CSV table of N, CA and C in Angstrom, one decimal:
chain,number,residue,atom,x,y,z
A,1479,MET,N,27.9,17.0,-1.0
A,1479,MET,CA,26.4,16.7,-0.7
A,1479,MET,C,26.4,15.2,-0.8
A,1480,LYS,N,25.4,14.4,0.0
A,1480,LYS,CA,24.8,13.3,-0.1
A,1480,LYS,C,24.3,13.2,-1.4
A,1481,PRO,N,24.2,11.6,-2.1
A,1481,PRO,CA,23.6,11.5,-3.3
A,1481,PRO,C,21.9,11.4,-3.0
A,1482,VAL,N,20.9,11.7,-3.7
A,1482,VAL,CA,19.6,11.8,-3.5
A,1482,VAL,C,19.2,10.4,-3.9
A,1483,LYS,N,18.6,9.7,-3.0
A,1483,LYS,CA,17.7,8.2,-3.5
A,1483,LYS,C,16.5,8.9,-4.0
A,1484,THR,N,16.4,8.6,-5.0
A,1484,THR,CA,14.9,8.9,-5.9
A,1484,THR,C,14.2,7.7,-6.3
A,1485,LYS,N,12.5,7.7,-6.5
A,1485,LYS,CA,12.3,6.5,-7.5
A,1485,LYS,C,10.8,7.3,-7.8
A,1486,LEU,N,10.3,6.8,-8.8
A,1486,LEU,CA,8.9,7.1,-8.9
A,1486,LEU,C,7.9,6.3,-8.3
A,1487,ILE,N,7.2,6.5,-8.0
A,1487,ILE,CA,6.0,5.7,-7.2
A,1487,ILE,C,4.9,6.3,-7.6
A,1488,THR,N,3.7,5.1,-7.7
A,1488,THR,CA,2.4,4.8,-7.8
A,1488,THR,C,1.9,5.1,-6.6
A,1489,SER,N,0.7,6.3,-6.8
A,1489,SER,CA,0.3,7.1,-5.8
A,1489,SER,C,-0.9,6.2,-5.3
A,1490,ASP,N,-0.4,6.1,-3.7
A,1490,ASP,CA,-1.7,5.2,-3.1
A,1490,ASP,C,-3.1,6.2,-2.5
A,1491,LYS,N,-2.8,7.4,-2.5
A,1491,LYS,CA,-3.7,8.3,-2.7
A,1491,LYS,C,-5.1,8.0,-3.6
A,1492,LYS,N,-6.5,8.4,-3.1
A,1492,LYS,CA,-7.5,8.1,-4.4
A,1492,LYS,C,-7.3,9.0,-5.3
A,1493,ILE,N,-7.5,8.8,-6.6
A,1493,ILE,CA,-7.3,9.9,-7.8
A,1493,ILE,C,-8.7,10.0,-7.8
A,1494,LYS,N,-8.8,11.7,-7.7
A,1494,LYS,CA,-9.9,12.4,-7.9
A,1494,LYS,C,-10.3,13.3,-9.2
A,1495,TYR,N,-9.0,13.1,-10.0
A,1495,TYR,CA,-9.3,14.1,-10.8
A,1495,TYR,C,-8.7,13.5,-12.3
A,1496,THR,N,-9.0,13.6,-13.1
A,1496,THR,CA,-8.4,12.9,-14.7
A,1496,THR,C,-8.8,13.7,-15.5
A,1497,ASN,N,-7.5,14.1,-16.5
A,1497,ASN,CA,-7.7,15.0,-17.5
A,1497,ASN,C,-6.7,14.1,-18.7
A,1498,HIS,N,-7.0,14.9,-20.0
A,1498,HIS,CA,-6.0,14.5,-21.0
A,1498,HIS,C,-4.3,14.3,-20.4
A,1499,LEU,N,-3.8,14.9,-19.8
A,1499,LEU,CA,-2.3,15.1,-18.8
A,1499,LEU,C,-2.4,13.6,-18.0
A,1500,GLY,N,-3.2,13.4,-17.5
A,1500,GLY,CA,-3.4,11.7,-16.6
A,1500,GLY,C,-4.1,11.7,-15.5
A,1501,SER,N,-3.9,11.4,-14.7
A,1501,SER,CA,-4.3,11.1,-13.1
A,1501,SER,C,-4.0,11.8,-12.1
A,1502,PHE,N,-4.7,13.0,-11.4
A,1502,PHE,CA,-4.4,13.3,-10.2
A,1502,PHE,C,-5.1,13.5,-8.9
A,1503,VAL,N,-4.6,13.4,-7.9
A,1503,VAL,CA,-4.9,13.8,-6.5
A,1503,VAL,C,-6.2,14.8,-6.3
A,1504,SER,N,-5.7,16.1,-7.3
A,1504,SER,CA,-6.6,17.3,-7.1
A,1504,SER,C,-6.7,18.1,-8.6
A,1505,GLN,N,-7.8,18.9,-8.7
A,1505,GLN,CA,-7.8,19.8,-9.6
A,1505,GLN,C,-6.3,20.3,-9.8
A,1506,ALA,N,-6.4,21.1,-8.6
A,1506,ALA,CA,-5.2,21.9,-8.4
A,1506,ALA,C,-3.5,21.5,-8.9
A,1507,GLU,N,-3.1,20.1,-8.5
A,1507,GLU,CA,-2.1,19.3,-8.9
A,1507,GLU,C,-2.2,19.3,-10.5
A,1508,ALA,N,-3.8,19.3,-11.2
A,1508,ALA,CA,-3.5,19.4,-12.7
A,1508,ALA,C,-2.9,20.3,-13.2
A,1509,GLU,N,-3.8,21.2,-12.4
A,1509,GLU,CA,-3.5,22.8,-13.0
A,1509,GLU,C,-1.9,23.1,-13.2
A,1510,ARG,N,-1.5,22.9,-11.8
A,1510,ARG,CA,0.1,22.8,-11.7
A,1510,ARG,C,0.9,22.4,-12.7
A,1511,TYR,N,0.5,21.1,-12.7
A,1511,TYR,CA,1.3,20.5,-13.5
A,1511,TYR,C,1.2,20.9,-15.1
A,1512,ALA,N,0.0,21.5,-15.6
A,1512,ALA,CA,0.3,22.0,-16.8
A,1512,ALA,C,0.8,23.1,-17.2
A,1513,VAL,N,0.8,24.1,-16.1
A,1513,VAL,CA,1.9,25.1,-16.2
A,1513,VAL,C,3.0,24.3,-16.3
A,1514,LEU,N,3.7,23.9,-15.1
A,1514,LEU,CA,4.8,22.9,-15.5
A,1514,LEU,C,5.5,22.8,-16.9
A,1515,LEU,N,4.1,22.3,-17.4
A,1515,LEU,CA,4.8,21.3,-18.5
A,1515,LEU,C,5.1,22.4,-19.8
A,1516,GLU,N,4.4,23.6,-19.7
A,1516,GLU,CA,4.3,24.7,-20.8
A,1516,GLU,C,5.7,25.6,-20.1
A,1517,MET,N,5.7,25.5,-19.1
A,1517,MET,CA,7.1,26.0,-19.0
A,1517,MET,C,8.6,24.9,-19.5
A,1518,GLN,N,8.1,23.9,-19.6
A,1518,GLN,CA,9.2,22.9,-20.1
A,1518,GLN,C,9.4,23.3,-21.3
A,1519,ALA,N,7.9,23.3,-22.2
A,1519,ALA,CA,8.1,23.6,-23.3
A,1519,ALA,C,8.8,24.7,-23.7
A,1520,LYS,N,9.0,25.7,-23.0
A,1520,LYS,CA,9.6,27.3,-23.2
A,1520,LYS,C,10.9,27.2,-22.8
A,1521,GLY,N,11.6,25.9,-22.3
A,1521,GLY,CA,12.6,25.9,-21.8
A,1521,GLY,C,13.3,26.6,-20.8
A,1522,LEU,N,12.3,27.0,-20.0
A,1522,LEU,CA,12.6,27.5,-18.6
A,1522,LEU,C,12.8,26.6,-17.4
A,1523,ILE,N,12.4,25.2,-17.7
A,1523,ILE,CA,12.6,23.8,-16.6
A,1523,ILE,C,13.1,23.0,-17.4
A,1524,SER,N,13.6,21.9,-17.0
A,1524,SER,CA,13.9,20.8,-17.6
A,1524,SER,C,13.7,19.4,-16.5
A,1525,ASP,N,13.7,18.0,-17.3
A,1525,ASP,CA,13.7,17.1,-16.4
A,1525,ASP,C,12.4,16.9,-15.4
A,1526,LEU,N,11.8,17.4,-16.1
A,1526,LEU,CA,10.2,17.2,-14.8
A,1526,LEU,C,9.5,15.9,-14.8
A,1527,GLN,N,9.4,15.9,-13.8
A,1527,GLN,CA,8.7,14.4,-12.8
A,1527,GLN,C,7.5,14.5,-12.3
A,1528,ARG,N,6.9,13.9,-12.4
A,1528,ARG,CA,5.4,13.6,-11.1
A,1528,ARG,C,5.5,12.2,-10.7
A,1529,ARG,N,5.1,12.4,-9.4
A,1529,ARG,CA,5.1,11.5,-8.0
A,1529,ARG,C,6.7,11.0,-7.9
A,1530,VAL,N,7.7,11.8,-7.1
A,1530,VAL,CA,9.0,11.1,-7.0
A,1530,VAL,C,8.9,11.1,-5.3
A,1531,SER,N,9.5,9.8,-5.1
A,1531,SER,CA,9.7,9.6,-3.6
A,1531,SER,C,10.9,9.9,-3.1
A,1532,PHE,N,11.3,10.5,-1.8
A,1532,PHE,CA,12.8,10.7,-1.8
A,1532,PHE,C,13.2,9.5,-0.2
A,1533,THR,N,13.8,8.9,-0.4
A,1533,THR,CA,13.9,8.2,1.2
A,1533,THR,C,14.8,9.1,2.2
A,1534,LEU,N,14.4,9.4,3.4
A,1534,LEU,CA,14.7,10.3,4.6
A,1534,LEU,C,15.6,9.5,5.1
A,1535,ILE,N,14.9,8.4,5.7
A,1535,ILE,CA,15.5,7.2,6.5
A,1535,ILE,C,15.2,5.9,6.0
A,1536,GLU,N,16.8,5.5,5.8
A,1536,GLU,CA,16.6,4.1,5.1
A,1536,GLU,C,15.8,3.1,6.1
A,1537,ALA,N,15.2,1.7,5.6
A,1537,ALA,CA,14.9,0.5,6.2
A,1537,ALA,C,15.8,0.0,7.5
A,1538,VAL,N,15.4,-0.2,8.6
A,1538,VAL,CA,16.2,-1.1,9.5
A,1538,VAL,C,16.1,-2.6,9.1
A,1539,LYS,N,17.5,-3.5,8.9
A,1539,LYS,CA,17.3,-4.7,8.9
A,1539,LYS,C,17.8,-5.1,9.8
A,1540,VAL,N,17.3,-6.1,10.5
A,1540,VAL,CA,18.0,-7.1,11.2
A,1540,VAL,C,17.9,-8.8,11.0
A,1541,TYR,N,18.9,-9.4,11.4
A,1541,TYR,CA,19.4,-10.5,11.4
A,1541,TYR,C,18.2,-11.4,12.5
A,1542,LYS,N,17.5,-12.5,11.5
A,1542,LYS,CA,16.7,-13.7,12.6
A,1542,LYS,C,16.9,-14.8,12.2
A,1543,TYR,N,17.1,-15.5,13.3
A,1543,TYR,CA,17.7,-16.9,12.9
A,1543,TYR,C,16.7,-17.6,13.0
A,1544,GLU,N,16.1,-18.9,12.3
A,1544,GLU,CA,15.1,-19.7,12.7
A,1544,GLU,C,16.1,-21.5,12.3
A,1545,ARG,N,15.3,-22.0,12.9
A,1545,ARG,CA,15.7,-23.1,13.2
A,1545,ARG,C,15.0,-24.1,12.3
A,1546,VAL,N,15.4,-25.0,10.9
A,1546,VAL,CA,15.2,-25.7,10.0
A,1546,VAL,C,15.4,-27.1,10.4
A,1547,VAL,N,14.6,-27.8,10.5
A,1547,VAL,CA,14.5,-29.4,10.7
A,1547,VAL,C,14.9,-30.2,9.7
A,1548,LEU,N,16.2,-30.9,9.4
A,1548,LEU,CA,16.4,-31.6,8.3
A,1548,LEU,C,15.8,-33.1,8.7
A,1549,LYS,N,16.5,-34.1,7.5
A,1549,LYS,CA,16.1,-35.3,7.8
A,1549,LYS,C,17.2,-36.1,9.0
A,1550,THR,N,18.4,-35.4,8.8
A,1550,THR,CA,19.4,-35.8,10.0
A,1550,THR,C,19.8,-35.2,10.8
A,1551,LYS,N,19.3,-33.6,10.4
A,1551,LYS,CA,20.2,-32.8,11.7
A,1551,LYS,C,19.3,-31.7,12.0
A,1552,THR,N,19.6,-30.8,12.8
A,1552,THR,CA,18.8,-29.5,12.9
A,1552,THR,C,19.8,-28.3,12.4
A,1553,LYS,N,19.4,-27.2,11.5
A,1553,LYS,CA,20.1,-26.6,10.9
A,1553,LYS,C,19.4,-25.1,11.9
A,1554,THR,N,20.4,-24.5,11.5
A,1554,THR,CA,20.1,-22.7,12.1
A,1554,THR,C,20.6,-21.9,11.0
A,1555,ARG,N,19.6,-21.2,10.2
A,1555,ARG,CA,19.8,-20.0,9.1
A,1555,ARG,C,19.5,-18.6,9.5
A,1556,LYS,N,20.5,-18.2,9.1
A,1556,LYS,CA,20.5,-16.5,9.0
A,1556,LYS,C,19.6,-15.8,8.0
A,1557,LYS,N,18.8,-15.1,8.7
A,1557,LYS,CA,17.9,-14.3,7.4
A,1557,LYS,C,18.0,-12.7,7.6
A,1558,LYS,N,18.1,-11.9,6.6
A,1558,LYS,CA,17.8,-10.7,6.9
A,1558,LYS,C,16.6,-10.3,7.0
A,1559,VAL,N,15.6,-9.8,7.6
A,1559,VAL,CA,14.5,-9.1,7.7
A,1559,VAL,C,14.5,-7.6,8.0
A,1560,THR,N,13.3,-7.1,7.4
A,1560,THR,CA,12.8,-5.7,8.1
A,1560,THR,C,12.2,-5.5,8.9
A,1561,ALA,N,13.0,-4.8,10.2
A,1561,ALA,CA,12.2,-4.6,11.2
A,1561,ALA,C,11.7,-3.1,11.7
A,1562,GLU,N,12.0,-2.0,10.6
A,1562,GLU,CA,11.4,-1.0,10.3
A,1562,GLU,C,11.1,-0.4,9.0
A,1563,SER,N,10.3,-0.1,8.6
A,1563,SER,CA,10.3,0.4,7.3
A,1563,SER,C,10.8,1.8,7.2
A,1564,PRO,N,11.3,2.0,5.7
A,1564,PRO,CA,11.9,3.2,5.4
A,1564,PRO,C,11.1,4.4,5.3
A,1565,VAL,N,11.4,5.7,6.2
A,1565,VAL,CA,11.1,6.7,6.1
A,1565,VAL,C,11.0,7.5,4.6
A,1566,THR,N,10.2,8.2,4.1
A,1566,THR,CA,10.2,8.6,2.8
A,1566,THR,C,9.2,9.7,2.4
A,1567,PHE,N,9.7,10.7,1.8
A,1567,PHE,CA,9.2,11.8,1.3
A,1567,PHE,C,8.4,11.8,-0.1
A,1568,GLU,N,6.8,11.6,-0.5
A,1568,GLU,CA,6.4,11.5,-1.7
A,1568,GLU,C,6.1,13.1,-2.2
A,1569,ALA,N,7.0,13.8,-3.2
A,1569,ALA,CA,6.9,14.8,-4.0
A,1569,ALA,C,5.8,14.8,-4.8
A,1570,ASN,N,5.5,16.1,-5.0
A,1570,ASN,CA,4.2,16.1,-6.7
A,1570,ASN,C,4.9,16.3,-7.8
A,1571,PHE,N,5.8,16.9,-7.8
A,1571,PHE,CA,6.9,17.6,-8.9
A,1571,PHE,C,8.2,17.7,-8.6
A,1572,THR,N,9.1,17.3,-9.4
A,1572,THR,CA,10.5,17.6,-9.4
A,1572,THR,C,11.0,18.1,-11.0
A,1573,TYR,N,11.9,18.9,-10.7
A,1573,TYR,CA,12.2,19.3,-11.8
A,1573,TYR,C,13.5,20.1,-11.9
A,1574,ARG,N,14.3,20.5,-12.6
A,1574,ARG,CA,15.9,21.2,-12.7
A,1574,ARG,C,15.1,22.8,-13.2
A,1575,ASN,N,15.8,23.7,-12.7
A,1575,ASN,CA,15.5,25.2,-13.6
A,1575,ASN,C,16.7,25.5,-14.5
A,1576,LYS,N,16.7,26.8,-15.0
A,1576,LYS,CA,17.4,27.0,-16.1
A,1576,LYS,C,18.4,26.7,-15.2
A,1577,HIS,N,19.5,27.0,-14.0
A,1577,HIS,CA,20.8,26.7,-13.7
A,1577,HIS,C,20.9,25.5,-13.4
A,1578,GLY,N,19.8,24.5,-13.3
A,1578,GLY,CA,20.4,23.4,-13.3
A,1578,GLY,C,20.2,22.8,-11.9
A,1579,LYS,N,19.7,23.4,-11.1
A,1579,LYS,CA,19.2,23.4,-9.5
A,1579,LYS,C,18.0,22.5,-9.5
A,1580,LEU,N,18.1,21.5,-8.9
A,1580,LEU,CA,16.8,20.7,-8.4
A,1580,LEU,C,15.6,21.5,-8.0
A,1581,ARG,N,14.6,21.1,-8.3
A,1581,ARG,CA,13.2,22.1,-7.4
A,1581,ARG,C,12.0,20.6,-7.2
A,1582,VAL,N,11.7,20.9,-5.9
A,1582,VAL,CA,11.0,19.8,-5.6
A,1582,VAL,C,9.6,20.7,-5.1
A,1583,GLU,N,8.3,19.9,-5.6
A,1583,GLU,CA,7.1,20.8,-5.5
A,1583,GLU,C,6.1,20.1,-4.5
A,1584,VAL,N,5.2,20.3,-3.9
A,1584,VAL,CA,4.3,19.6,-3.4
A,1584,VAL,C,2.7,20.8,-3.5
A,1585,VAL,N,1.5,20.3,-4.2
A,1585,VAL,CA,0.4,21.0,-3.7
A,1585,VAL,C,-0.2,20.0,-2.5
A,1586,ARG,N,-0.8,20.9,-1.5
A,1586,ARG,CA,-1.5,20.3,-0.7
A,1586,ARG,C,-2.6,21.2,0.0
A,1587,THR,N,-3.4,20.8,0.8
A,1587,THR,CA,-4.1,21.6,1.4
A,1587,THR,C,-3.7,22.5,2.5
A,1588,ASP,N,-4.2,23.4,3.4
A,1588,ASP,CA,-3.3,24.3,4.4
A,1588,ASP,C,-3.2,22.9,5.9
A,1589,LYS,N,-4.4,22.5,5.9
A,1589,LYS,CA,-4.6,21.3,6.6
A,1589,LYS,C,-3.1,20.1,6.8
A,1590,GLU,N,-3.0,19.6,5.6
A,1590,GLU,CA,-1.9,19.2,5.3
A,1590,GLU,C,-0.8,19.9,5.7
A,1591,TYR,N,-0.8,21.0,5.5
A,1591,TYR,CA,0.8,21.7,5.9
A,1591,TYR,C,1.1,21.6,7.2
A,1592,LYS,N,-0.1,21.6,8.1
A,1592,LYS,CA,0.2,21.8,9.3
A,1592,LYS,C,0.4,20.5,10.4
A,1593,ASP,N,0.3,19.6,9.4
A,1593,ASP,CA,0.5,18.2,9.8
A,1593,ASP,C,1.7,18.1,10.4
A,1594,PRO,N,1.6,17.6,11.9
A,1594,PRO,CA,3.3,17.4,12.2
A,1594,PRO,C,4.5,16.3,11.5
A,1595,THR,N,3.6,15.6,11.1
A,1595,THR,CA,4.0,14.6,10.3
A,1595,THR,C,4.8,15.0,8.7
A,1596,TYR,N,4.4,15.7,8.3
A,1596,TYR,CA,5.1,16.4,6.9
A,1596,TYR,C,5.9,17.6,7.5
A,1597,ILE,N,5.9,18.6,8.7
A,1597,ILE,CA,6.6,19.2,8.9
A,1597,ILE,C,7.8,19.0,8.9
A,1598,ILE,N,8.1,17.7,9.8
A,1598,ILE,CA,9.2,16.8,10.2
A,1598,ILE,C,9.8,16.1,9.0
A,1599,LYS,N,8.8,16.1,8.2
A,1599,LYS,CA,9.7,15.5,6.5
A,1599,LYS,C,10.0,16.5,6.0
A,1600,ARG,N,9.6,17.3,5.9
A,1600,ARG,CA,10.2,18.9,5.4
A,1600,ARG,C,11.2,19.4,5.8
A,1601,LYS,N,11.3,19.4,7.1
A,1601,LYS,CA,12.9,19.6,7.6
A,1601,LYS,C,14.1,18.9,7.5
A,1602,LEU,N,13.5,17.5,7.4
A,1602,LEU,CA,14.6,16.6,7.4
A,1602,LEU,C,14.9,16.7,5.7
A,1603,MET,N,14.0,16.9,4.8
A,1603,MET,CA,14.5,16.8,3.2
A,1603,MET,C,15.3,18.4,3.2
A,1604,ARG,N,15.4,19.4,3.9
A,1604,ARG,CA,16.5,20.6,4.3
A,1604,ARG,C,17.7,20.2,4.6
A,1605,TYR,N,17.5,19.1,5.8
A,1605,TYR,CA,18.6,18.9,6.5
A,1605,TYR,C,19.6,17.6,5.7
A,1606,LEU,N,18.9,16.9,5.6
A,1606,LEU,CA,19.8,15.7,4.6
A,1606,LEU,C,19.9,15.9,3.3
A,1607,HIS,N,19.2,16.4,2.6
A,1607,HIS,CA,19.2,16.4,1.1
A,1607,HIS,C,20.0,17.8,1.0
A,1608,ASN,N,19.3,18.9,1.5
A,1608,ASN,CA,19.6,20.4,1.3
A,1608,ASN,C,18.6,20.9,0.0
A,1609,ILE,N,17.4,20.4,0.2
A,1609,ILE,CA,16.4,20.6,-0.3
A,1609,ILE,C,14.7,21.4,0.7
A,1610,VAL,N,14.8,22.4,-0.5
A,1610,VAL,CA,13.8,23.5,0.1
A,1610,VAL,C,12.8,23.1,-0.9
A,1611,ILE,N,11.5,22.9,0.2
A,1611,ILE,CA,10.5,22.5,-0.7
A,1611,ILE,C,9.4,23.6,-1.0
A,1612,ILE,N,9.0,23.6,-2.2
A,1612,ILE,CA,8.1,24.8,-3.0
A,1612,ILE,C,6.6,24.2,-2.1
A,1613,GLU,N,5.9,24.8,-1.8
A,1613,GLU,CA,4.7,24.4,-1.2
A,1613,GLU,C,3.4,25.4,-1.9
A,1614,ASN,N,2.8,24.6,-2.8
A,1614,ASN,CA,1.5,25.4,-3.4
A,1614,ASN,C,0.5,24.8,-2.6
A,1615,LYS,N,-0.7,25.8,-2.0
A,1615,LYS,CA,-1.6,25.4,-1.5
A,1615,LYS,C,-2.7,24.9,-2.4
A,1616,LEU,N,-3.7,24.2,-2.2
A,1616,LEU,CA,-4.8,24.1,-3.2
A,1616,LEU,C,-5.5,25.5,-3.4
A,1617,THR,N,-6.2,26.1,-2.2
A,1617,THR,CA,-6.8,27.0,-2.3
A,1617,THR,C,-6.5,28.2,-3.3
A,1618,LEU,N,-5.1,28.8,-3.4
A,1618,LEU,CA,-4.5,29.7,-3.9
A,1618,LEU,C,-4.0,29.2,-5.3
A,1619,MET,N,-3.9,28.0,-5.9
A,1619,MET,CA,-3.9,27.4,-6.9
A,1619,MET,C,-5.2,28.0,-8.0
A,1620,ARG,N,-6.1,27.8,-7.3
A,1620,ARG,CA,-7.6,28.0,-8.1
A,1620,ARG,C,-7.8,29.0,-8.5
A,1621,ASN,N,-6.8,30.4,-7.3
A,1621,ASN,CA,-7.5,31.7,-7.4
A,1621,ASN,C,-6.7,32.2,-8.6
A,1622,ILE,N,-5.4,31.6,-9.1
A,1622,ILE,CA,-4.5,31.9,-10.1
A,1622,ILE,C,-4.9,32.3,-11.3
């Protein structure tokens, strides 16, 4: 299995809900975090993290040649620049269950789950990292 490249990210989405646990994009995300914290306190899960980014496709870097005019001669320098930015998947929560398996959860609306970009990223997570994403819908979370 390939190693999973992850990093903690700061959310670029607008913060809409804040409570004693932190700042969240939605109230449903905050409620799910509270449930996961309780599960971690009971020992059902471990290594709980929020806002984790997984790299699906690395950035494409190319060499760019630039000419530098010095006092006595012209010199060509080779510089590595990013031609294409990386493709990443941002998960709301990651944790390990009692068997040690990595679990990745997202809390989104029905509209976001039907977005073609999300569908492709979900499939890439399964194909590249062998991680099945647990989807929690905002409407369902409020009824629980």
